[in-house]
XYZ file of C-alpha atoms in Angstrom:
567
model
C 34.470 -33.008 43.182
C 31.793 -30.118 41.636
C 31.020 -30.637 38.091
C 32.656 -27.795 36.125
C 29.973 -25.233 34.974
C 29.186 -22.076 33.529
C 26.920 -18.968 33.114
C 24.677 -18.976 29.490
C 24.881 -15.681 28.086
C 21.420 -13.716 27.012
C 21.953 -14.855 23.810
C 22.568 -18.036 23.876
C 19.651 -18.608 26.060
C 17.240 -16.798 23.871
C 18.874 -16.458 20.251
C 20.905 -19.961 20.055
C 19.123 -22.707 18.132
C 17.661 -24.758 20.633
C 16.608 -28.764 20.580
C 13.681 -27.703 21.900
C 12.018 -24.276 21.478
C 11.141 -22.566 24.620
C 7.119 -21.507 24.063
C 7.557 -18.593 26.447
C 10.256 -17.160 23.866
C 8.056 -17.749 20.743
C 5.497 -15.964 22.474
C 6.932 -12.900 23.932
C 8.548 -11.997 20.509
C 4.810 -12.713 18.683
C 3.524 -10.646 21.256
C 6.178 -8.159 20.816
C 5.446 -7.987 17.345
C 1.700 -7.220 17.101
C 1.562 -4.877 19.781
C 4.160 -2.562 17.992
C 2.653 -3.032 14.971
C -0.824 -1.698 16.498
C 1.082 0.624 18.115
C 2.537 2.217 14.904
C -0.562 1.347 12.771
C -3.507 2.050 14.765
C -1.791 4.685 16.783
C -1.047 6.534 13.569
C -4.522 5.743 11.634
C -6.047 9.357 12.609
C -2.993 11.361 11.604
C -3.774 13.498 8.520
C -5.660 13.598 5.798
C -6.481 11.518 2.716
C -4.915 12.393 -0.796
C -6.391 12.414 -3.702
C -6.029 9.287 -6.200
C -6.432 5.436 -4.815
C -7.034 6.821 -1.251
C -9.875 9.548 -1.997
C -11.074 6.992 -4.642
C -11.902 4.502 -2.153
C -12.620 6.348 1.221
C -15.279 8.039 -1.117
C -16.563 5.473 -2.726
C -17.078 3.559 0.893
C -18.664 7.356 1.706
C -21.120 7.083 -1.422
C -22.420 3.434 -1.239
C -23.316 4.058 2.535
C -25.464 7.310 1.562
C -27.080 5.357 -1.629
C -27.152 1.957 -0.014
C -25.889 0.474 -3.270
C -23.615 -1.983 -1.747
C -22.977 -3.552 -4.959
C -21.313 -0.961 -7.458
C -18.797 1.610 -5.773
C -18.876 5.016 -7.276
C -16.920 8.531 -7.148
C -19.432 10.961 -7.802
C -21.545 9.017 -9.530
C -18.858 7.741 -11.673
C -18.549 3.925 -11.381
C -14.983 2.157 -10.189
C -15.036 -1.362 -11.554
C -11.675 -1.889 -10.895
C -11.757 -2.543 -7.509
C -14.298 -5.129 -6.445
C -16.337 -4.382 -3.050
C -14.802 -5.991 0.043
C -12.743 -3.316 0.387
C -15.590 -1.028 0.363
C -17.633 -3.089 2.896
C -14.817 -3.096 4.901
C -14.403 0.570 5.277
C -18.084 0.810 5.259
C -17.896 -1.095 8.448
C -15.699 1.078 10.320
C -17.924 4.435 8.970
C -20.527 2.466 11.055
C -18.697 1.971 13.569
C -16.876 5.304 13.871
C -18.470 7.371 11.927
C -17.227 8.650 8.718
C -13.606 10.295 9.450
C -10.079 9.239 7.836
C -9.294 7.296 10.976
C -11.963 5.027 10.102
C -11.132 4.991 6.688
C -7.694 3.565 7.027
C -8.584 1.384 10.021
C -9.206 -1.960 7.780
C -5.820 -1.428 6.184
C -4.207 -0.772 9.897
C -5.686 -3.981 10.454
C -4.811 -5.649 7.371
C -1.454 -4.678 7.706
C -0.995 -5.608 11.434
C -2.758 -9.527 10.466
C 0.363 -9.643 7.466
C 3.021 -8.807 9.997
C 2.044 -11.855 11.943
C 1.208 -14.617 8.744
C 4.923 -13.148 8.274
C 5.972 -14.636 11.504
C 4.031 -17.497 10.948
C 5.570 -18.316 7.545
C 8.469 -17.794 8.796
C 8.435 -20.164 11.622
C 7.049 -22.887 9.387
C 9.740 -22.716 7.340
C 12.712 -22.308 9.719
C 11.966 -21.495 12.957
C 10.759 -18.803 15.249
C 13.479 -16.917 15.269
C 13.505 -16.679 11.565
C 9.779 -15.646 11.574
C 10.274 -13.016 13.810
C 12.962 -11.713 12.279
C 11.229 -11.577 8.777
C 8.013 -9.783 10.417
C 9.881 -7.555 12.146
C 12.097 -6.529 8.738
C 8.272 -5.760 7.306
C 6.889 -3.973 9.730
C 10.294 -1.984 10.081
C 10.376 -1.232 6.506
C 9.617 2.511 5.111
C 7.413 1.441 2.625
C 5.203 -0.455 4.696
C 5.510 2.504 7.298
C 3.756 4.472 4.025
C 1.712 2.230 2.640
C 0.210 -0.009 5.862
C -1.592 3.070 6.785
C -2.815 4.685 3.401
C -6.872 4.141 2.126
C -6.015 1.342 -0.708
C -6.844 -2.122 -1.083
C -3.245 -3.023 -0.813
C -2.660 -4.013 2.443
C -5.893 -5.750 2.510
C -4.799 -7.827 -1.013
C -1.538 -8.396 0.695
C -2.733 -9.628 4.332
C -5.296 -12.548 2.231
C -2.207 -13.368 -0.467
C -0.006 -13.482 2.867
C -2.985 -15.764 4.421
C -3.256 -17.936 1.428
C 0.581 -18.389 1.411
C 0.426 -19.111 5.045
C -1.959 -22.320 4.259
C -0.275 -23.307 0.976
C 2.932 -24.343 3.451
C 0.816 -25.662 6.061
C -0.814 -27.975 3.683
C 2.284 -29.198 2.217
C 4.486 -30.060 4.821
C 1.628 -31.521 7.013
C -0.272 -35.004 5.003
C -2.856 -34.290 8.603
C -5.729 -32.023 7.959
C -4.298 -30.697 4.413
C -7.801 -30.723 3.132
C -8.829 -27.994 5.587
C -5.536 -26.115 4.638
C -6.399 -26.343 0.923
C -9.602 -25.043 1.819
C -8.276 -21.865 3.709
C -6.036 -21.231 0.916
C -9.062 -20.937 -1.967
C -10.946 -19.156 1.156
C -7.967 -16.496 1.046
C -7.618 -16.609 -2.646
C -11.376 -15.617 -2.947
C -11.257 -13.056 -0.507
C -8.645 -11.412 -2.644
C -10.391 -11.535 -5.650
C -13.115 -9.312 -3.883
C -10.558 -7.073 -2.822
C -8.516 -6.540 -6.165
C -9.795 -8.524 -8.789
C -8.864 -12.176 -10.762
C -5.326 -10.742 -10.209
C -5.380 -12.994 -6.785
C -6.059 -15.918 -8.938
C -3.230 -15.531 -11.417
C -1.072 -14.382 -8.455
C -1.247 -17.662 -6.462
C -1.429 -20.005 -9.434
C 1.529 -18.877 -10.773
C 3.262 -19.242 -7.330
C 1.928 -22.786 -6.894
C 3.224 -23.621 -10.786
C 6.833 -21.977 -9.938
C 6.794 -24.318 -6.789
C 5.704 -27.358 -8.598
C 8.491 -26.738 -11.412
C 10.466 -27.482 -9.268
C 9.666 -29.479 -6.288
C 8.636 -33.327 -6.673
C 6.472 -33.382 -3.835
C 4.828 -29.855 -4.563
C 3.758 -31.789 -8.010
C 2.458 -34.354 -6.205
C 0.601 -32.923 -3.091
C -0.680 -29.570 -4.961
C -3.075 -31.160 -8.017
C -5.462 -31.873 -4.765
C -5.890 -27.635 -4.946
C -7.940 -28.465 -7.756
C -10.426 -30.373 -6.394
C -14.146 -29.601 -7.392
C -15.078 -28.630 -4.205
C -12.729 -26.119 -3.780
C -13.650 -24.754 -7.133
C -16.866 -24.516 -6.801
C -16.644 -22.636 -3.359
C -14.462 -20.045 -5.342
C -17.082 -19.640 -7.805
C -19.818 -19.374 -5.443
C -17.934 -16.536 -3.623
C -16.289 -14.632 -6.366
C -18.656 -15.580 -9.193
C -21.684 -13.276 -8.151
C -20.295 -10.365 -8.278
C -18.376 -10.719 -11.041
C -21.413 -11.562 -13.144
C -23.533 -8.828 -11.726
C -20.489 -6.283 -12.834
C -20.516 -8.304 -16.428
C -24.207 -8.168 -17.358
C -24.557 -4.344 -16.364
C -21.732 -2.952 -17.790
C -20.125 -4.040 -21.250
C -16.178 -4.424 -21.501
C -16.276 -5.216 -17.821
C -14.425 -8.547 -18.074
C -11.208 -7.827 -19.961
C -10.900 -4.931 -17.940
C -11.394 -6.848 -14.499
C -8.293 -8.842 -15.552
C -6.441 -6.021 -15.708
C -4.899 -5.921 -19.328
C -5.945 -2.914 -20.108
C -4.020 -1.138 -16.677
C -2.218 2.087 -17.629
C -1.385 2.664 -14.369
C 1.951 2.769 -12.646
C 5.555 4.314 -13.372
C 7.668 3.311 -15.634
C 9.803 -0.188 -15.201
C 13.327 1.135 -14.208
C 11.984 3.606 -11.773
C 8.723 0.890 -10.268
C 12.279 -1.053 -9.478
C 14.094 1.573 -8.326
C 11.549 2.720 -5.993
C 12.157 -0.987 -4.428
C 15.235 1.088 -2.930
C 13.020 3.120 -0.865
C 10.286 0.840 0.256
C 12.487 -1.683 1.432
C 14.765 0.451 3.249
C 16.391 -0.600 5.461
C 16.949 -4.270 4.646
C 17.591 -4.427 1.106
C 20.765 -2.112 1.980
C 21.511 -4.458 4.834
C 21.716 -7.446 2.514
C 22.872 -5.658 -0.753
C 26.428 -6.306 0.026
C 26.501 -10.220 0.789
C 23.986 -10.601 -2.388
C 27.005 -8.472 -4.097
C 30.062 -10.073 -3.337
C 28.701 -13.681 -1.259
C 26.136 -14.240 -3.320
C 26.922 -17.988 -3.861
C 26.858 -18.222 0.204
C 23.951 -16.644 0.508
C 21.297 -18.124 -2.506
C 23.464 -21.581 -2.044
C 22.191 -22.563 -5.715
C 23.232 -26.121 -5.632
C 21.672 -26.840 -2.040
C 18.356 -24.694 -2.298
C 15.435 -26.162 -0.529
C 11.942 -25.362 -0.509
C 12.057 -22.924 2.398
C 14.764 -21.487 0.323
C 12.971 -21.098 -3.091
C 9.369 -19.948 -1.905
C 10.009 -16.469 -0.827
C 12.497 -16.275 -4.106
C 9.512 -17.969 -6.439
C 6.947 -15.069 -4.616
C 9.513 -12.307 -4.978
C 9.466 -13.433 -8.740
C 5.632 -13.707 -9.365
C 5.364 -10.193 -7.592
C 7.733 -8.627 -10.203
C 6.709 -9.968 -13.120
C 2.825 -9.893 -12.781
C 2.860 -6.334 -12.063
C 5.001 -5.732 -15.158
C 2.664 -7.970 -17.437
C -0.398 -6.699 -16.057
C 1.017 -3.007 -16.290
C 0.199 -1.768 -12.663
C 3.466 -0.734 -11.298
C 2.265 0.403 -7.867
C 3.436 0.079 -4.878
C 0.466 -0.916 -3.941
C 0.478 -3.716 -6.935
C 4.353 -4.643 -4.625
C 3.151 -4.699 -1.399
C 1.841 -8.142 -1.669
C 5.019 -9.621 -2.037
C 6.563 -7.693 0.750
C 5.861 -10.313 3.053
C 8.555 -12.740 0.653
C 11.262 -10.360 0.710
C 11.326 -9.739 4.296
C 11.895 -13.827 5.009
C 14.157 -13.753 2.262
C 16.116 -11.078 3.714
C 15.931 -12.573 7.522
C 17.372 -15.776 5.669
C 20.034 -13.442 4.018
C 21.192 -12.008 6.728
C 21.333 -15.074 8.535
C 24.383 -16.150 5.759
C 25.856 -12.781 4.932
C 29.945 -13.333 6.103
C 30.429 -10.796 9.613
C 33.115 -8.715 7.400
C 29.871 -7.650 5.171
C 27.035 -7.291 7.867
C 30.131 -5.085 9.394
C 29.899 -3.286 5.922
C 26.123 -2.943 5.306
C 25.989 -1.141 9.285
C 28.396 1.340 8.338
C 26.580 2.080 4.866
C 23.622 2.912 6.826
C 25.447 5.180 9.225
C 26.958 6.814 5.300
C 23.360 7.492 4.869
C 22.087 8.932 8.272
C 25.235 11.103 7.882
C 24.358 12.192 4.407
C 20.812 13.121 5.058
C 21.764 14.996 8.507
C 24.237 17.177 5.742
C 21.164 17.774 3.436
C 19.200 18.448 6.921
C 21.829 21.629 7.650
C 21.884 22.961 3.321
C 21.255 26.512 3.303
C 17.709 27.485 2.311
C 18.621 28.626 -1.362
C 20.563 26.115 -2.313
C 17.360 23.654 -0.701
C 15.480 25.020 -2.988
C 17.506 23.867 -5.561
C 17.616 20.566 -4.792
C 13.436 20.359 -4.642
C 12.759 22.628 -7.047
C 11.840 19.581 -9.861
C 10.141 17.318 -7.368
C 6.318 17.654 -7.049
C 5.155 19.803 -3.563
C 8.356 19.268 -1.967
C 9.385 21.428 0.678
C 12.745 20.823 2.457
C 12.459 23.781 4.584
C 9.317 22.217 5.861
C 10.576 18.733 6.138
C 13.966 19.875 7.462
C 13.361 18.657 11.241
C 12.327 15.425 10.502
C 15.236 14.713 8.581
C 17.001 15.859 11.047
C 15.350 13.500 13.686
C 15.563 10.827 11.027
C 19.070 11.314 10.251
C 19.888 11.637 14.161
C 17.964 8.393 15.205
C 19.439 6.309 11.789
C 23.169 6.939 13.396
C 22.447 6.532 16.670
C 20.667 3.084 16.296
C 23.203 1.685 13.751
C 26.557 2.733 15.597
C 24.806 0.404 18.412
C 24.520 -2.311 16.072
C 27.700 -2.237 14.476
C 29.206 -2.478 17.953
C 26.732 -5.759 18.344
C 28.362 -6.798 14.787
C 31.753 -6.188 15.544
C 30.333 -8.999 19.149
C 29.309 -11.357 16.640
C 25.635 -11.029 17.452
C 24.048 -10.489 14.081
C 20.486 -11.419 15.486
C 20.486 -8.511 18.083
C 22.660 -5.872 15.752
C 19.707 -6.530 13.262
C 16.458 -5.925 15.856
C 18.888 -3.021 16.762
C 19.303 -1.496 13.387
C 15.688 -1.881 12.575
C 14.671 -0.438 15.358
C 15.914 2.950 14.053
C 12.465 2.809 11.181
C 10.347 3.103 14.416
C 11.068 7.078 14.611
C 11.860 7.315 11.331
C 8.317 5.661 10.427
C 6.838 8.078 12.514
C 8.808 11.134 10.905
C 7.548 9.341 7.357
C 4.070 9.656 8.708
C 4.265 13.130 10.236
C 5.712 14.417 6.815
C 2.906 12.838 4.765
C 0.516 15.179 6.980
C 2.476 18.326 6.361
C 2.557 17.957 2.876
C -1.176 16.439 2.470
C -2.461 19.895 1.445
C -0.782 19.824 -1.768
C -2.355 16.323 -2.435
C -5.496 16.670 -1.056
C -8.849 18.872 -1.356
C -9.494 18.791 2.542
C -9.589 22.706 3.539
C -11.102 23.643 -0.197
C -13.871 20.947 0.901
C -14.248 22.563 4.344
C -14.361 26.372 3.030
C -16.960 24.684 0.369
C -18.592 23.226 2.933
C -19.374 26.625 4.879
C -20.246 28.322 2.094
C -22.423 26.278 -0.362
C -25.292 24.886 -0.454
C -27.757 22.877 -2.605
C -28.086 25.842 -4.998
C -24.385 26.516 -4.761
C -22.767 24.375 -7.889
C -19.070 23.134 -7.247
C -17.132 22.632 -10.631
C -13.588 20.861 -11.009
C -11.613 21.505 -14.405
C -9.550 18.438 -14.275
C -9.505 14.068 -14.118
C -11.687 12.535 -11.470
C -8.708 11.035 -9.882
C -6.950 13.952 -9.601
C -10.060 15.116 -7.412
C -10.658 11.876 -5.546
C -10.430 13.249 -2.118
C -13.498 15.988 -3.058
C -15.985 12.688 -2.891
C -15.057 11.870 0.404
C -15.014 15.439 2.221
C -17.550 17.193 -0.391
C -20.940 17.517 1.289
C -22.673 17.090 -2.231
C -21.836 16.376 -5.739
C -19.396 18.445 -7.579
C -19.050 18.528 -11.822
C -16.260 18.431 -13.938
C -15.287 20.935 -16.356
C -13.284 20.080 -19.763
C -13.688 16.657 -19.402
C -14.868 13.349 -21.141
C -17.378 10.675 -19.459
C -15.320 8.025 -17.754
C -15.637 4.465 -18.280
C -19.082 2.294 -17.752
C -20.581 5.855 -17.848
C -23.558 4.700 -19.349
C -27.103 7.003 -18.698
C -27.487 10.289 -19.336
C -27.454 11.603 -15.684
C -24.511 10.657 -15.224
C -22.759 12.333 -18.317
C -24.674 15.822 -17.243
C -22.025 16.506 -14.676
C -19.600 16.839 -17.472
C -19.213 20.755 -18.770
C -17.282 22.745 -21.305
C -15.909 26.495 -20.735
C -19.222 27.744 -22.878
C -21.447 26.430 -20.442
C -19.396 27.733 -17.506
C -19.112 30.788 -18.648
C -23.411 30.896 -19.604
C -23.703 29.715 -15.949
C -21.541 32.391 -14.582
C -22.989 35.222 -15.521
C -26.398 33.888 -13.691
C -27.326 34.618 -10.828
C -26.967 31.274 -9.389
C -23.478 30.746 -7.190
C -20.987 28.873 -8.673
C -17.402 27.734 -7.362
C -15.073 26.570 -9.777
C -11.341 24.500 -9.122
C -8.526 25.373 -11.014
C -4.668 24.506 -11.227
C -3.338 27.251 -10.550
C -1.502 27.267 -13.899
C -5.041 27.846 -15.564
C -5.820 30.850 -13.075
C -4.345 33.602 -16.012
C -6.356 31.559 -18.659
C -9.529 31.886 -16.673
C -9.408 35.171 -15.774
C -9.149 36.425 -19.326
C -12.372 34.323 -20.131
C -14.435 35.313 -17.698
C -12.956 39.166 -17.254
C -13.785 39.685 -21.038
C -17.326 37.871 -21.105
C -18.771 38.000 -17.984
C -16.644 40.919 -15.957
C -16.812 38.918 -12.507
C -14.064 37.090 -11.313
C -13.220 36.099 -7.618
C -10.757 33.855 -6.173
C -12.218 32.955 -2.797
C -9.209 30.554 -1.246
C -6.649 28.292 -2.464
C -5.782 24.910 -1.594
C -2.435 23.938 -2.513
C -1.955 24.372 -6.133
C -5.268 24.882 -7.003
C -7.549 28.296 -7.117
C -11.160 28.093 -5.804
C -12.833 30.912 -7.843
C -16.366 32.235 -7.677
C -18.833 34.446 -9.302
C -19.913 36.478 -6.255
C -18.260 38.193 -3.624
């Protein structure tokens, strides 16, 4: 008589916990993983142009030390950025030699950077519990909008974030395996060191207070982590970190309280840098917002929390709070801890009761179906919607909302049909698959509204028409100018302005000009350009109408006026 037997269902051949993990699976989703990640990060790394602030700040720096060969001490226009240590610079400068100086070799590093976090993420993951889980916690990352945003902008962040995810990465290694932990100590100061030359002693703090939180409480973290401090270890740190960080002390004064980064004043205020968390981890955090609401007991499991429980929950923590003490709320001082809240959510979802995965589905649909409404508004009362957000333009955005919107219900009334199965793993890749146009709308609308944050076509019109006796002038911050550094053709001076920090020679502080001067210089004969809000265009005009009786305005470049004394 036959054996009685059956036919094994997709997923339960792939998705099931196995006794013993098919390879070819693990693989195929790794594989998977990366090349969609290039796909939507190096695909994407020419589109547009680079804003002004932390992008312009260090494209142009990268610019400036390759024309000076001071590979040392990055500058803006002279002006020197301490705040950022060099291997992001290198880095860029690398690509510029490699491509030539463009903004798809400016944001190639992070591409990269980004790309080599997605897959520590899987990594992590699968040393803590499984493949499955690791690919499910990359593939919440690389699906989420901020890192859609972020993975491909000109900042340090995903670079900080792949070496914190790398240190991480060998942290676990070394404490679940007594074989070769030594060599996965020594990859974790190697990490740690590489991101102290990309953003500072931060790194340090970052990871030590992460190993402390562990230690707290874990027995065997107490016990296996006091070999992190052995000599050796410190003393390859200081070898690699050390140099530069003396250089930067002896040369300019104040350099070392402000390299730990006490004196930040950068960021948005608390409730909204938390709020914001809303965005950049769309979708997931509204996928797991209603099981942490109303199962949260189910899903934390308080009294039976293990250790690949409470790291991702310890990292979330440090992440938060350092950024808060340190005073950089930034989503690029977040993205570092990214990584933790995507395994935290795979693990989440993993627990959350079918009645509220069925729930967090339909919320999503609630929210494709909300922003397909705002999609259709009428243009007037669009306007009124955007009228108090910076550079917004609905009308302008309206089709990729619409696409967005579209592809967000489309995707999710899929996976709530895989919910309402019972296959949470494949209603989850489903729902996240959605980000994968609406990345690429996120993308497409930074580009369409980049002229409002970005000097670009008033550095090209510049470009063409001055020349080494031509003087460009700026009334405004540095920062606020960022992206003139790296299109700008030569140096540019700013009007109205005090010297910057570690401005300390006298060359230097000559680029800094007051309206008297300005106006003495205008009524020369040599050519000047001056930049102006466009809120200062009426106050301008006045001065130089009355005093000097010439007064152009050549082109404009989002808000801003480009004025000149000759025709």
């Amino acid at each position: 008589m036959a054996a009685g037997s059956r036919t094994f269902t997709l997923e339960e051949s792939f998705l099931e916990p196995q006794a013993i993990d098919p390879p070819p699976t693990r693989h195929a989703l790794l594989i998977l993983l990366l090349i969609l990640a290039a796909l939507l990060h190096l695909g994407t790394a020419g589109w547009g142009e680079l804003y002004n602030g932390a992008e312009g700040r260090l494209a142009g720096a990268a610019r400036e030390m390759l024309e000076t060969r001071q590979w040392f001490l990055p500058t803006n226009d002279g002006v020197p950025l301490l705040q950022t240590p060099p291997l992001a610079h290198w880095l860029i400068i690398f690509s510029y030699e490699l491509f030539g100086v463009s903004p798809m070799a400016a944001r190639l590093p992070g591409a990269i950077a980004t790309i080599a976090s997605i897959g520590l993420t899987f990594f992590i993951g699968e040393q803590l519990a499984g493949y499955w889980r690791g690919f499910a916690a990359a593939l919440i990352y690389l699906c989420s909008a901020g890192t859609f945003l972020l993975g491909r902008s000109v900042t340090p962040a995903p670079i900080f974030s792949a070496f914190i995810a790398g240190a991480v990465f060998c942290l676990i290694c070394g404490y679940q395996r007594r074989r070769f932990r030594r060599a996965w100590f020594a990859g974790f100061w190697l990490c740690t060191s590489f991101g102290c030359l990309t953003s500072g002693l931060t790194a340090l703090f970052y990871l030590a207070a992460l190993c402390a939180l562990l230690a707290f409480f874990f027995r065997e973290a107490r016990v296996r982590f006091p070999l992190l401090l052995h000599w050796s270890y410190l003393l390859v740190f200081i070898l690699m970190v050390g140099p530069w960080f003396v250089w930067a002390g002896w040369h300019f004064r104040g350099f070392f309280p402000y390299s730990l980064g006490w004196l930040s004043q950068d960021g948005v205020p608390r409730w909204r840098f938390f709020i914001l968390h809303l965005v950049w981890w769309f979708p997931a955090l509204l996928l797991v917002l209603p099981g942490l609401l109303f199962a949260a007991r189910k899903i934390i499991r308080p009294h039976d929390i293990g250790f690949a429980d409470a790291l991702p929950l310890c990292w979330i923590a440090v992440g938060l709070i350092l950024p808060l003490l340190l005073g950089e709320r930034t989503a690029a001082s977040s993205m570092s801890m990214w990584p933790a809240f995507a395994l935290w959510a795979a693990c989440a979802w993993e627990r959350t009761p079918p009645p509220l995965r069925f729930a967090a589905i339909s919320a999503l649909i609630l929210v494709g179906a909300i922003g397909g409404i705002v999609s259709l508004l009428p243009e007037n009362f669009a306007h009124l919607l955007t009228e108090n957000i910076p550079f917004a333009t609905l009308l302008a955005l309206r089709p990729l909302l619409q696409i967005a919107s579209i592809a967000l219900l489309i995707f999710a009334a899929l996976a709530l049909y895989f919910a309402a199965q019972s296959h949470p793993e494949i209603a989850l890749v489903v729902v996240l698959s959605s980000m994968i146009p609406i990345g690429l709308c996120l993308a497409e609308g930074t580009i369409r509204i980049a002229p409002f944050f970005s000097f670009a076509a008033a550095a090209d019109f510049l470009n063409r028409h001055a020349d080494k006796d031509r003087r460009v002038l700026y009334e405004g911050p540095l920062d606020t100018a960022s992206s003139l550094t790296f299109y700008l053709n030569q140096k540019f001076f700013l009007v109205n302005q005090q010297p910057a920090r570690f401005e300390q020679n006298a060359e230097a502080e000559e680029k800094y000009l007051d309206e008297n001067y300005v106006l003495q210089a205008w009524n020369r004969a040599d050519p000047i350009y001056l930049i102006v809000p466009q809120s200062r265009t009426a106050h301008w005009e006045k001065l130089v109408t009355v005093q000097v009786h010439i007064y152009h305005q050549v082109t404009t470049c989002g808000h801003y006026v480009v004025l000149s004394n000759e025709l």
